[in-house]
């Protein structure tokens, strides 16, 4: 007997696909429109659940459209990545050690770029 979960994609992958569809649209989308844009055979209810979870995380916002909602991203892709980095940093009790290890693992080019940003105080 085959486990029904074997064919499922990880939630993070589905969230990333939904976010990509929202960014590409450039306008608020209903779950049905996101589903059509994904073209992946996902049920509309699955897409609606993903959008609700993204809304609860503060990653997307929504506006009333008819009897439902249309969703749009709160940040662009780099902003969302920066937010995730902050979330991970906040989870650890030794913030200094995490930052030190992060910087130690940067490529030389990334390290130079980070130095320029800090020197110029561009945030």
N, CA, C and O atoms as a printed pandas DataFrame, in Angstrom:
     atom_number atom_name residue_name chain_id  residue_number  x_coord  y_coord  z_coord
0              1         N          UNK        A               1    0.848   -1.178    0.000
1              2        CA          UNK        A               1    0.000    0.000    0.000
2              3         C          UNK        A               1    0.892    1.239    0.000
3              4         O          UNK        A               1    1.872    1.287    0.743
4              5         N          UNK        A               2    0.575    2.225   -0.806
5              6        CA          UNK        A               2    1.372    3.435   -0.942
6              7         C          UNK        A               2    0.852    4.513   -0.005
7              8         O          UNK        A               2   -0.355    4.730    0.096
8              9         N          UNK        A               3    1.752    5.175    0.666
9             10        CA          UNK        A               3    1.398    6.279    1.541
10            11         C          UNK        A               3    0.988    7.467    0.679
11            12         O          UNK        A               3    1.720    7.846   -0.235
12            13         N          UNK        A               4   -0.166    8.057    0.957
13            14        CA          UNK        A               4   -0.675    9.174    0.155
14            15         C          UNK        A               4    0.234   10.394    0.241
15            16         O          UNK        A               4    0.228   11.233   -0.660
16            17         N          UNK        A               5    1.004   10.501    1.300
17            18        CA          UNK        A               5    1.873   11.661    1.471
18            19         C          UNK        A               5    3.135   11.590    0.617
19            20         O          UNK        A               5    3.809   12.604    0.436
20            21         N          UNK        A               6    3.465   10.415    0.091
21            22        CA          UNK        A               6    4.698   10.267   -0.684
22            23         C          UNK        A               6    4.744   11.196   -1.881
23            24         O          UNK        A               6    5.815   11.695   -2.225
24            25         N          UNK        A               7    3.610   11.441   -2.526
25            26        CA          UNK        A               7    3.578   12.264   -3.711
26            27         C          UNK        A               7    3.461   13.751   -3.424
27            28         O          UNK        A               7    3.485   14.565   -4.347
28            29         N          UNK        A               8    3.337   14.109   -2.162
29            30        CA          UNK        A               8    3.158   15.508   -1.801
30            31         C          UNK        A               8    4.478   16.264   -1.794
31            32         O          UNK        A               8    5.536   15.726   -1.471
32            33         N          UNK        A               9    4.367   17.536   -2.166
33            34        CA          UNK        A               9    5.535   18.418   -2.110
34            35         C          UNK        A               9    5.603   19.056   -0.724
35            36         O          UNK        A               9    4.578   19.227   -0.065
36            37         N          UNK        A              10    6.804   19.405   -0.286
37            38        CA          UNK        A              10    6.935   20.077    1.021
38            39         C          UNK        A              10    6.177   21.409    1.017
39            40         O          UNK        A              10    6.071   22.073   -0.014
40            41         N          UNK        A              11    5.656   21.785    2.185
41            42        CA          UNK        A              11    4.884   23.023    2.308
42            43         C          UNK        A              11    5.699   24.230    1.857
43            44         O          UNK        A              11    5.159   25.125    1.206
44            45         N          UNK        A              12    6.977   24.273    2.186
45            46        CA          UNK        A              12    7.819   25.400    1.795
46            47         C          UNK        A              12    7.898   25.556    0.293
47            48         O          UNK        A              12    7.948   26.675   -0.218
48            49         N          UNK        A              13    7.909   24.450   -0.411
49            50        CA          UNK        A              13    7.958   24.486   -1.878
50            51         C          UNK        A              13    6.654   25.046   -2.443
51            52         O          UNK        A              13    6.668   25.828   -3.394
52            53         N          UNK        A              14    5.534   24.645   -1.855
53            54        CA          UNK        A              14    4.241   25.159   -2.305
54            55         C          UNK        A              14    4.109   26.647   -1.995
55            56         O          UNK        A              14    3.607   27.416   -2.815
56            57         N          UNK        A              15    4.564   27.049   -0.805
57            58        CA          UNK        A              15    4.520   28.462   -0.454
58            59         C          UNK        A              15    5.367   29.289   -1.418
59            60         O          UNK        A              15    4.960   30.371   -1.841
60            61         N          UNK        A              16    6.541   28.776   -1.760
61            62        CA          UNK        A              16    7.424   29.489   -2.693
62            63         C          UNK        A              16    6.766   29.627   -4.065
63            64         O          UNK        A              16    6.876   30.674   -4.702
64            65         N          UNK        A              17    6.089   28.585   -4.519
65            66        CA          UNK        A              17    5.410   28.637   -5.814
66            67         C          UNK        A              17    4.266   29.654   -5.787
67            68         O          UNK        A              17    4.070   30.398   -6.748
68            69         N          UNK        A              18    3.518   29.685   -4.692
69            70        CA          UNK        A              18    2.421   30.642   -4.562
70            71         C          UNK        A              18    2.972   32.067   -4.530
71            72         O          UNK        A              18    2.428   32.957   -5.183
72            73         N          UNK        A              19    4.049   32.286   -3.772
73            74        CA          UNK        A              19    4.655   33.619   -3.719
74            75         C          UNK        A              19    5.154   34.039   -5.096
75            76         O          UNK        A              19    4.977   35.192   -5.491
76            77         N          UNK        A              20    5.769   33.131   -5.824
77            78        CA          UNK        A              20    6.264   33.452   -7.168
78            79         C          UNK        A              20    5.105   33.876   -8.069
79            80         O          UNK        A              20    5.242   34.806   -8.863
80            81         N          UNK        A              21    3.967   33.198   -7.946
81            82        CA          UNK        A              21    2.797   33.558   -8.750
82            83         C          UNK        A              21    2.290   34.948   -8.381
83            84         O          UNK        A              21    1.911   35.725   -9.258
84            85         N          UNK        A              22    2.280   35.266   -7.086
85            86        CA          UNK        A              22    1.823   36.587   -6.647
86            87         C          UNK        A              22    2.771   37.687   -7.120
87            88         O          UNK        A              22    2.323   38.736   -7.585
88            89         N          UNK        A              23    4.078   37.453   -7.004
89            90        CA          UNK        A              23    5.046   38.451   -7.458
90            91         C          UNK        A              23    4.932   38.671   -8.964
91            92         O          UNK        A              23    5.007   39.806   -9.436
92            93         N          UNK        A              24    4.754   37.597   -9.710
93            94        CA          UNK        A              24    4.662   37.695  -11.166
94            95         C          UNK        A              24    3.407   38.453  -11.596
95            96         O          UNK        A              24    3.420   39.163  -12.602
96            97         N          UNK        A              25    2.333   38.302  -10.840
97            98        CA          UNK        A              25    1.061   38.933  -11.210
98            99         C          UNK        A              25    1.110   40.449  -11.077
99           100         O          UNK        A              25    0.554   41.166  -11.909
100          101         N          UNK        A              26    1.765   40.931  -10.047
101          102        CA          UNK        A              26    1.825   42.378   -9.841
102          103         C          UNK        A              26    0.506   42.998   -9.424
103          104         O          UNK        A              26    0.383   44.223   -9.390
104          105         N          UNK        A              27   -0.480   42.180   -9.107
105          106        CA          UNK        A              27   -1.791   42.653   -8.665
106          107         C          UNK        A              27   -2.379   41.583   -7.751
107          108         O          UNK        A              27   -1.995   40.417   -7.841
108          109         N          UNK        A              28   -3.308   41.966   -6.871
109          110        CA          UNK        A              28   -3.917   40.971   -5.987
110          111         C          UNK        A              28   -4.605   39.859   -6.774
111          112         O          UNK        A              28   -5.247   40.100   -7.796
112          113         N          UNK        A              29   -4.450   38.630   -6.269
113          114        CA          UNK        A              29   -5.053   37.464   -6.915
114          115         C          UNK        A              29   -5.916   36.686   -5.926
115          116         O          UNK        A              29   -5.589   36.569   -4.745
116          117         N          UNK        A              30   -7.015   36.163   -6.434
117          118        CA          UNK        A              30   -7.853   35.254   -5.651
118          119         C          UNK        A              30   -7.189   33.879   -5.649
119          120         O          UNK        A              30   -6.334   33.607   -6.492
120          121         N          UNK        A              31   -7.571   33.010   -4.713
121          122        CA          UNK        A              31   -7.015   31.651   -4.731
122          123         C          UNK        A              31   -7.224   30.946   -6.074
123          124         O          UNK        A              31   -6.346   30.215   -6.533
124          125         N          UNK        A              32   -8.366   31.159   -6.693
125          126        CA          UNK        A              32   -8.624   30.538   -7.995
126          127         C          UNK        A              32   -7.672   31.015   -9.071
127          128         O          UNK        A              32   -7.221   30.227   -9.902
128          129         N          UNK        A              33   -7.364   32.304   -9.061
129          130        CA          UNK        A              33   -6.425   32.853  -10.052
130          131         C          UNK        A              33   -5.008   32.356   -9.788
131          132         O          UNK        A              33   -4.257   32.085  -10.726
132          133         N          UNK        A              34   -4.638   32.234   -8.499
133          134        CA          UNK        A              34   -3.315   31.678   -8.170
134          135         C          UNK        A              34   -3.240   30.236   -8.656
135          136         O          UNK        A              34   -2.244   29.823   -9.251
136          137         N          UNK        A              35   -4.293   29.480   -8.399
137          138        CA          UNK        A              35   -4.348   28.073   -8.829
138          139         C          UNK        A              35   -4.164   27.974  -10.339
139          140         O          UNK        A              35   -3.397   27.135  -10.813
140          141         N          UNK        A              36   -4.845   28.802  -11.086
141          142        CA          UNK        A              36   -4.724   28.795  -12.545
142          143         C          UNK        A              36   -3.295   29.152  -12.959
143          144         O          UNK        A              36   -2.732   28.533  -13.862
144          145         N          UNK        A              37   -2.720   30.144  -12.303
145          146        CA          UNK        A              37   -1.363   30.557  -12.618
146          147         C          UNK        A              37   -0.323   29.485  -12.333
147          148         O          UNK        A              37    0.686   29.391  -13.033
148          149         N          UNK        A              38   -0.564   28.681  -11.310
149          150        CA          UNK        A              38    0.377   27.618  -10.971
150          151         C          UNK        A              38    0.305   26.470  -11.965
151          152         O          UNK        A              38    1.320   25.853  -12.289
152          153         N          UNK        A              39   -0.889   26.189  -12.443
153          154        CA          UNK        A              39   -1.066   25.112  -13.414
154          155         C          UNK        A              39   -0.488   23.785  -12.970
155          156         O          UNK        A              39   -0.029   23.001  -13.801
156          157         N          UNK        A              40   -0.502   23.518  -11.674
157          158        CA          UNK        A              40    0.154   22.322  -11.152
158          159         C          UNK        A              40   -0.811   21.241  -10.688
159          160         O          UNK        A              40   -0.387   20.225  -10.136
160          161         N          UNK        A              41   -2.089   21.449  -10.904
161          162        CA          UNK        A              41   -3.051   20.444  -10.489
162          163         C          UNK        A              41   -3.408   20.509   -9.015
163          164         O          UNK        A              41   -4.048   19.596   -8.494
164          165         N          UNK        A              42   -3.005   21.576   -8.334
165          166        CA          UNK        A              42   -3.381   21.731   -6.930
166          167         C          UNK        A              42   -4.856   22.103   -6.835
167          168         O          UNK        A              42   -5.380   22.815   -7.691
168          169         N          UNK        A              43   -5.511   21.625   -5.805
169          170        CA          UNK        A              43   -6.903   21.993   -5.575
170          171         C          UNK        A              43   -6.976   23.450   -5.139
171          172         O          UNK        A              43   -6.049   23.959   -4.509
172          173         N          UNK        A              44   -8.070   24.117   -5.473
173          174        CA          UNK        A              44   -8.242   25.513   -5.072
174          175         C          UNK        A              44   -8.219   25.630   -3.559
175          176         O          UNK        A              44   -7.696   26.604   -3.019
176          177         N          UNK        A              45   -8.784   24.639   -2.867
177          178        CA          UNK        A              45   -8.795   24.676   -1.403
178          179         C          UNK        A              45   -7.379   24.594   -0.833
179          180         O          UNK        A              45   -7.090   25.206    0.195
180          181         N          UNK        A              46   -6.500   23.844   -1.490
181          182        CA          UNK        A              46   -5.106   23.765   -1.056
182          183         C          UNK        A              46   -4.437   25.114   -1.219
183          184         O          UNK        A              46   -3.720   25.566   -0.327
184          185         N          UNK        A              47   -4.667   25.761   -2.354
185          186        CA          UNK        A              47   -4.094   27.087   -2.606
186          187         C          UNK        A              47   -4.646   28.075   -1.588
187          188         O          UNK        A              47   -3.895   28.901   -1.067
188          189         N          UNK        A              48   -5.943   28.009   -1.294
189          190        CA          UNK        A              48   -6.554   28.907   -0.310
190          191         C          UNK        A              48   -5.933   28.701    1.070
191          192         O          UNK        A              48   -5.695   29.670    1.791
192          193         N          UNK        A              49   -5.672   27.461    1.438
193          194        CA          UNK        A              49   -5.037   27.165    2.720
194          195         C          UNK        A              49   -3.626   27.745    2.779
195          196         O          UNK        A              49   -3.232   28.331    3.787
196          197         N          UNK        A              50   -2.879   27.582    1.709
197          198        CA          UNK        A              50   -1.514   28.134    1.656
198          199         C          UNK        A              50   -1.565   29.651    1.790
199          200         O          UNK        A              50   -0.776   30.229    2.538
200          201         N          UNK        A              51   -2.478   30.302    1.081
201          202        CA          UNK        A              51   -2.607   31.758    1.151
202          203         C          UNK        A              51   -3.009   32.208    2.560
203          204         O          UNK        A              51   -2.512   33.221    3.051
204          205         N          UNK        A              52   -3.891   31.474    3.199
205          206        CA          UNK        A              52   -4.294   31.798    4.576
206          207         C          UNK        A              52   -3.104   31.694    5.516
207          208         O          UNK        A              52   -2.913   32.556    6.374
208          209         N          UNK        A              53   -2.309   30.651    5.364
209          210        CA          UNK        A              53   -1.117   30.494    6.216
210          211         C          UNK        A              53   -0.109   31.605    5.967
211          212         O          UNK        A              53    0.487   32.125    6.911
212          213         N          UNK        A              54    0.089   31.973    4.708
213          214        CA          UNK        A              54    0.998   33.070    4.388
214          215         C          UNK        A              54    0.483   34.386    4.981
215          216         O          UNK        A              54    1.268   35.220    5.430
216          217         N          UNK        A              55   -0.819   34.561    4.978
217          218        CA          UNK        A              55   -1.423   35.760    5.577
218          219         C          UNK        A              55   -1.195   35.760    7.090
219          220         O          UNK        A              55   -0.848   36.793    7.663
220          221         N          UNK        A              56   -1.387   34.624    7.730
221          222        CA          UNK        A              56   -1.168   34.523    9.176
222          223         C          UNK        A              56    0.294   34.794    9.546
223          224         O          UNK        A              56    0.575   35.298   10.633
224          225         N          UNK        A              57    1.219   34.462    8.650
225          226        CA          UNK        A              57    2.651   34.717    8.876
226          227         C          UNK        A              57    3.015   36.168    8.584
227          228         O          UNK        A              57    4.124   36.599    8.900
228          229         N          UNK        A              58    2.099   36.926    7.988
229          230        CA          UNK        A              58    2.368   38.317    7.649
230          231         C          UNK        A              58    3.149   38.493    6.354
231          232         O          UNK        A              58    3.700   39.564    6.099
232          233         N          UNK        A              59    3.196   37.449    5.540
233          234        CA          UNK        A              59    3.955   37.485    4.285
234          235         C          UNK        A              59    3.121   38.071    3.150
235          236         O          UNK        A              59    3.652   38.703    2.237
236          237         N          UNK        A              60    1.808   37.852    3.218
237          238        CA          UNK        A              60    0.895   38.438    2.238
238          239         C          UNK        A              60   -0.193   39.191    2.983
239          240         O          UNK        A              60   -0.468   38.934    4.156
240          241         N          UNK        A              61   -0.797   40.119    2.278
241          242        CA          UNK        A              61   -1.956   40.818    2.800
242          243         C          UNK        A              61   -3.123   40.465    1.888
243          244         O          UNK        A              61   -2.936   39.844    0.841
244          245         N          UNK        A              62   -4.309   40.858    2.283
245          246        CA          UNK        A              62   -5.466   40.530    1.454
246          247         C          UNK        A              62   -6.479   41.655    1.501
247          248         O          UNK        A              62   -6.540   42.453    2.437
248          249         N          UNK        A              63   -7.269   41.676    0.443
249          250        CA          UNK        A              63   -8.358   42.639    0.365
250          251         C          UNK        A              63   -9.613   41.895   -0.053
251          252         O          UNK        A              63   -9.562   40.914   -0.795
252          253         N          UNK        A              64  -10.730   42.381    0.437
253          254        CA          UNK        A              64  -12.009   41.752    0.133
254          255         C          UNK        A              64  -12.278   41.874   -1.361
255          256         O          UNK        A              64  -12.115   42.943   -1.949
256          257         N          UNK        A              65  -12.690   40.765   -1.964
257          258        CA          UNK        A              65  -13.080   40.768   -3.370
258          259         C          UNK        A              65  -14.270   39.821   -3.499
259          260         O          UNK        A              65  -14.120   38.600   -3.453
260          261         N          UNK        A              66  -15.431   40.398   -3.658
261          262        CA          UNK        A              66  -16.648   39.586   -3.690
262          263         C          UNK        A              66  -16.868   38.934   -2.336
263          264         O          UNK        A              66  -16.837   39.603   -1.303
264          265         N          UNK        A              67  -17.089   37.630   -2.347
265          266        CA          UNK        A              67  -17.313   36.903   -1.097
266          267         C          UNK        A              67  -16.013   36.383   -0.492
267          268         O          UNK        A              67  -16.015   35.834    0.610
268          269         N          UNK        A              68  -14.923   36.551   -1.195
269          270        CA          UNK        A              68  -13.645   36.048   -0.706
270          271         C          UNK        A              68  -12.602   37.136   -0.645
271          272         O          UNK        A              68  -12.911   38.317   -0.484
272          273         N          UNK        A              69  -11.360   36.713   -0.776
273          274        CA          UNK        A              69  -10.237   37.635   -0.692
274          275         C          UNK        A              69   -9.333   37.499   -1.914
275          276         O          UNK        A              69   -9.269   36.452   -2.557
276          277         N          UNK        A              70   -8.647   38.584   -2.207
277          278        CA          UNK        A              70   -7.560   38.578   -3.182
278          279         C          UNK        A              70   -6.300   38.901   -2.393
279          280         O          UNK        A              70   -6.306   39.789   -1.540
280          281         N          UNK        A              71   -5.233   38.189   -2.674
281          282        CA          UNK        A              71   -3.996   38.277   -1.897
282          283         C          UNK        A              71   -2.881   38.948   -2.688
283          284         O          UNK        A              71   -2.828   38.855   -3.915
284          285         N          UNK        A              72   -1.993   39.625   -1.969
285          286        CA          UNK        A              72   -0.834   40.252   -2.595
286          287         C          UNK        A              72    0.337   40.218   -1.619
287          288         O          UNK        A              72    0.138   40.268   -0.405
288          289         N          UNK        A              73    1.562   40.134   -2.148
289          290        CA          UNK        A              73    2.735   40.046   -1.279
290          291         C          UNK        A              73    2.992   41.363   -0.549
291          292         O          UNK        A              73    2.756   42.444   -1.089
292          293         N          UNK        A              74    3.474   41.252    0.672
293          294        CA          UNK        A              74    3.798   42.417    1.476
294          295         C          UNK        A              74    5.196   42.927    1.123
295          296         O          UNK        A              74    5.473   44.122    1.216
296          297         N          UNK        A              75    6.074   42.002    0.716
297          298        CA          UNK        A              75    7.449   42.347    0.380
298          299         C          UNK        A              75    7.859   41.665   -0.912
299          300         O          UNK        A              75    7.230   40.706   -1.358
300          301         N          UNK        A              76    8.937   42.186   -1.507
301          302        CA          UNK        A              76    9.507   41.519   -2.670
302          303         C          UNK        A              76   10.352   40.332   -2.187
303          304         O          UNK        A              76   10.506   40.124   -0.984
304          305         N          UNK        A              77   10.890   39.569   -3.119
305          306        CA          UNK        A              77   11.642   38.358   -2.762
306          307         C          UNK        A              77   12.842   38.658   -1.864
307          308         O          UNK        A              77   13.023   37.960   -0.867
308          309         N          UNK        A              78   13.681   39.674   -2.171
309          310        CA          UNK        A              78   14.801   39.963   -1.270
310          311         C          UNK        A              78   14.342   40.377    0.127
311          312         O          UNK        A              78   14.974   40.016    1.119
312          313         N          UNK        A              79   13.260   41.124    0.208
313          314        CA          UNK        A              79   12.724   41.526    1.514
314          315         C          UNK        A              79   12.259   40.333    2.321
315          316         O          UNK        A              79   12.458   40.280    3.534
316          317         N          UNK        A              80   11.639   39.375    1.650
317          318        CA          UNK        A              80   11.172   38.173    2.332
318          319         C          UNK        A              80   12.351   37.335    2.820
319          320         O          UNK        A              80   12.303   36.786    3.920
320          321         N          UNK        A              81   13.399   37.232    2.021
321          322        CA          UNK        A              81   14.587   36.494    2.434
322          323         C          UNK        A              81   15.222   37.162    3.648
323          324         O          UNK        A              81   15.620   36.476    4.590
324          325         N          UNK        A              82   15.322   38.479    3.640
325          326        CA          UNK        A              82   15.878   39.209    4.782
326          327         C          UNK        A              82   15.037   38.974    6.029
327          328         O          UNK        A              82   15.575   38.828    7.126
328          329         N          UNK        A              83   13.731   38.937    5.864
329          330        CA          UNK        A              83   12.839   38.679    7.000
330          331         C          UNK        A              83   13.089   37.290    7.575
331          332         O          UNK        A              83   13.117   37.115    8.793
332          333         N          UNK        A              84   13.272   36.301    6.697
333          334        CA          UNK        A              84   13.551   34.934    7.162
334          335         C          UNK        A              84   14.879   34.871    7.911
335          336         O          UNK        A              84   15.003   34.175    8.919
336          337         N          UNK        A              85   15.868   35.607    7.408
337          338        CA          UNK        A              85   17.171   35.634    8.076
338          339         C          UNK        A              85   17.029   36.217    9.489
339          340         O          UNK        A              85   17.617   35.700   10.438
340          341         N          UNK        A              86   16.251   37.289    9.623
341          342        CA          UNK        A              86   16.017   37.879   10.944
342          343         C          UNK        A              86   15.282   36.906   11.862
343          344         O          UNK        A              86   15.604   36.797   13.045
344          345         N          UNK        A              87   14.305   36.207   11.318
345          346        CA          UNK        A              87   13.557   35.235   12.113
346          347         C          UNK        A              87   14.482   34.156   12.651
347          348         O          UNK        A              87   14.410   33.802   13.828
348          349         N          UNK        A              88   15.349   33.633   11.797
349          350        CA          UNK        A              88   16.300   32.607   12.235
350          351         C          UNK        A              88   17.257   33.156   13.279
351          352         O          UNK        A              88   17.567   32.476   14.257
352          353         N          UNK        A              89   17.723   34.366   13.083
353          354        CA          UNK        A              89   18.637   34.992   14.031
354          355         C          UNK        A              89   17.959   35.171   15.389
355          356         O          UNK        A              89   18.583   34.961   16.429
356          357         N          UNK        A              90   16.700   35.554   15.380
357          358        CA          UNK        A              90   15.962   35.765   16.628
358          359         C          UNK        A              90   15.675   34.469   17.379
359          360         O          UNK        A              90   15.406   34.507   18.579
360          361         N          UNK        A              91   15.726   33.331   16.706
361          362        CA          UNK        A              91   15.437   32.045   17.349
362          363         C          UNK        A              91   16.567   31.557   18.247
363          364         O          UNK        A              91   16.335   30.754   19.151
364          365         N          UNK        A              92   17.776   32.027   18.011
365          366        CA          UNK        A              92   18.935   31.552   18.759
366          367         C          UNK        A              92   19.232   32.485   19.916
367          368         O          UNK        A              92   19.094   33.701   19.783
368          369         N          UNK        A              93   19.637   31.935   21.045
369          370        CA          UNK        A              93   19.931   32.754   22.221
370          371         C          UNK        A              93   21.302   33.424   22.140
371          372         O          UNK        A              93   21.532   34.438   22.799
372          373         N          UNK        A              94   22.214   32.870   21.341
373          374        CA          UNK        A              94   23.557   33.444   21.212
374          375         C          UNK        A              94   23.681   34.163   19.870
375          376         O          UNK        A              94   24.323   33.670   18.943
376          377         N          UNK        A              95   23.066   35.317   19.786
377          378        CA          UNK        A              95   23.007   36.106   18.557
378          379         C          UNK        A              95   24.394   36.435   18.015
379          380         O          UNK        A              95   24.619   36.378   16.806
380          381         N          UNK        A              96   25.322   36.777   18.901
381          382        CA          UNK        A              96   26.674   37.135   18.475
382          383         C          UNK        A              96   27.384   35.960   17.806
383          384         O          UNK        A              96   28.064   36.138   16.795
384          385         N          UNK        A              97   27.229   34.759   18.366
385          386        CA          UNK        A              97   27.867   33.579   17.775
386          387         C          UNK        A              97   27.282   33.279   16.396
387          388         O          UNK        A              97   28.009   32.925   15.467
388          389         N          UNK        A              98   25.974   33.422   16.272
389          390        CA          UNK        A              98   25.323   33.170   14.976
390          391         C          UNK        A              98   25.831   34.162   13.936
391          392         O          UNK        A              98   26.167   33.773   12.817
392          393         N          UNK        A              99   25.887   35.435   14.299
393          394        CA          UNK        A              99   26.377   36.446   13.354
394          395         C          UNK        A              99   27.838   36.203   12.996
395          396         O          UNK        A              99   28.226   36.333   11.835
396          397         N          UNK        A             100   28.648   35.851   13.991
397          398        CA          UNK        A             100   30.067   35.590   13.731
398          399         C          UNK        A             100   30.241   34.424   12.762
399          400         O          UNK        A             100   31.061   34.496   11.847
400          401         N          UNK        A             101   29.489   33.369   12.953
401          402        CA          UNK        A             101   29.590   32.208   12.056
402          403         C          UNK        A             101   29.049   32.519   10.673
403          404         O          UNK        A             101   29.587   32.051    9.670
404          405         N          UNK        A             102   27.993   33.303   10.619
405          406        CA          UNK        A             102   27.443   33.695    9.322
406          407         C          UNK        A             102   28.478   34.474    8.522
407          408         O          UNK        A             102   28.713   34.185    7.349
408          409         N          UNK        A             103   29.090   35.458    9.158
409          410        CA          UNK        A             103   30.088   36.288    8.480
410          411         C          UNK        A             103   31.304   35.454    8.092
411          412         O          UNK        A             103   31.867   35.640    7.013
412          413         N          UNK        A             104   31.708   34.540    8.963
413          414        CA          UNK        A             104   32.881   33.698    8.673
414          415         C          UNK        A             104   32.656   32.813    7.450
415          416         O          UNK        A             104   33.615   32.411    6.792
416          417         N          UNK        A             105   31.398   32.509    7.145
417          418        CA          UNK        A             105   31.092   31.615    6.018
418          419         C          UNK        A             105   30.745   32.367    4.733
419          420         O          UNK        A             105   30.395   31.744    3.731
420          421         N          UNK        A             106   30.838   33.693    4.750
421          422        CA          UNK        A             106   30.553   34.466    3.542
422          423         C          UNK        A             106   31.664   34.285    2.517
423          424         O          UNK        A             106   32.827   34.086    2.867
424          425         N          UNK        A             107   31.286   34.356    1.256
425          426        CA          UNK        A             107   32.297   34.357    0.203
426          427         C          UNK        A             107   33.046   35.687    0.275
427          428         O          UNK        A             107   32.516   36.653    0.823
428          429         N          UNK        A             108   34.258   35.760   -0.264
429          430        CA          UNK        A             108   34.995   37.032   -0.240
430          431         C          UNK        A             108   34.204   38.189   -0.865
431          432         O          UNK        A             108   34.235   39.307   -0.352
432          433         N          UNK        A             109   33.512   37.932   -1.945
433          434        CA          UNK        A             109   32.718   38.981   -2.590
434          435         C          UNK        A             109   31.573   39.461   -1.712
435          436         O          UNK        A             109   31.320   40.662   -1.612
436          437         N          UNK        A             110   30.880   38.517   -1.073
437          438        CA          UNK        A             110   29.781   38.887   -0.173
438          439         C          UNK        A             110   30.306   39.640    1.041
439          440         O          UNK        A             110   29.675   40.583    1.520
440          441         N          UNK        A             111   31.473   39.213    1.539
441          442        CA          UNK        A             111   32.063   39.896    2.695
442          443         C          UNK        A             111   32.416   41.338    2.337
443          444         O          UNK        A             111   32.166   42.249    3.127
444          445         N          UNK        A             112   32.989   41.553    1.162
445          446        CA          UNK        A             112   33.332   42.914    0.732
446          447         C          UNK        A             112   32.078   43.770    0.570
447          448         O          UNK        A             112   32.060   44.941    0.951
448          449         N          UNK        A             113   31.038   43.177    0.004
449          450        CA          UNK        A             113   29.785   43.914   -0.171
450          451         C          UNK        A             113   29.192   44.295    1.187
451          452         O          UNK        A             113   28.742   45.425    1.375
452          453         N          UNK        A             114   29.192   43.356    2.126
453          454        CA          UNK        A             114   28.664   43.627    3.461
454          455         C          UNK        A             114   29.480   44.733    4.141
455          456         O          UNK        A             114   28.912   45.610    4.792
456          457         N          UNK        A             115   30.794   44.694    3.993
457          458        CA          UNK        A             115   31.644   45.755    4.570
458          459         C          UNK        A             115   31.266   47.121    3.994
459          460         O          UNK        A             115   31.159   48.104    4.727
460          461         N          UNK        A             116   31.065   47.171    2.676
461          462        CA          UNK        A             116   30.685   48.443    2.039
462          463         C          UNK        A             116   29.343   48.941    2.579
463          464         O          UNK        A             116   29.174   50.131    2.847
464          465         N          UNK        A             117   28.404   48.028    2.733
465          466        CA          UNK        A             117   27.098   48.424    3.262
466          467         C          UNK        A             117   27.224   48.989    4.674
467          468         O          UNK        A             117   26.631   50.019    4.995
468          469         N          UNK        A             118   27.996   48.311    5.508
469          470        CA          UNK        A             118   28.159   48.774    6.897
470          471         C          UNK        A             118   28.927   50.086    6.971
471          472         O          UNK        A             118   28.601   50.949    7.786
472          473         N          UNK        A             119   29.935   50.244    6.136
473          474        CA          UNK        A             119   30.719   51.482    6.124
474          475         C          UNK        A             119   29.886   52.662    5.646
475          476         O          UNK        A             119   30.039   53.776    6.148
476          477         N          UNK        A             120   29.017   52.427    4.691
477          478        CA          UNK        A             120   28.173   53.490    4.144
478          479         C          UNK        A             120   26.873   53.668    4.915
479          480         O          UNK        A             120   26.106   54.596    4.662
480          481         N          UNK        A             121   26.636   52.748    5.873
481          482        CA          UNK        A             121   25.431   52.753    6.691
482          483         C          UNK        A             121   24.178   52.767    5.827
483          484         O          UNK        A             121   23.208   53.457    6.143
484          485         N          UNK        A             122   24.198   51.991    4.715
485          486        CA          UNK        A             122   23.030   51.846    3.839
486          487         C          UNK        A             122   22.188   50.698    4.365
487          488         O          UNK        A             122   22.611   49.542    4.346
488          489         N          UNK        A             123   21.002   51.025    4.831
489          490        CA          UNK        A             123   20.125   49.978    5.355
490          491         C          UNK        A             123   18.796   50.052    4.715
491          492         O          UNK        A             123   17.916   49.250    5.027
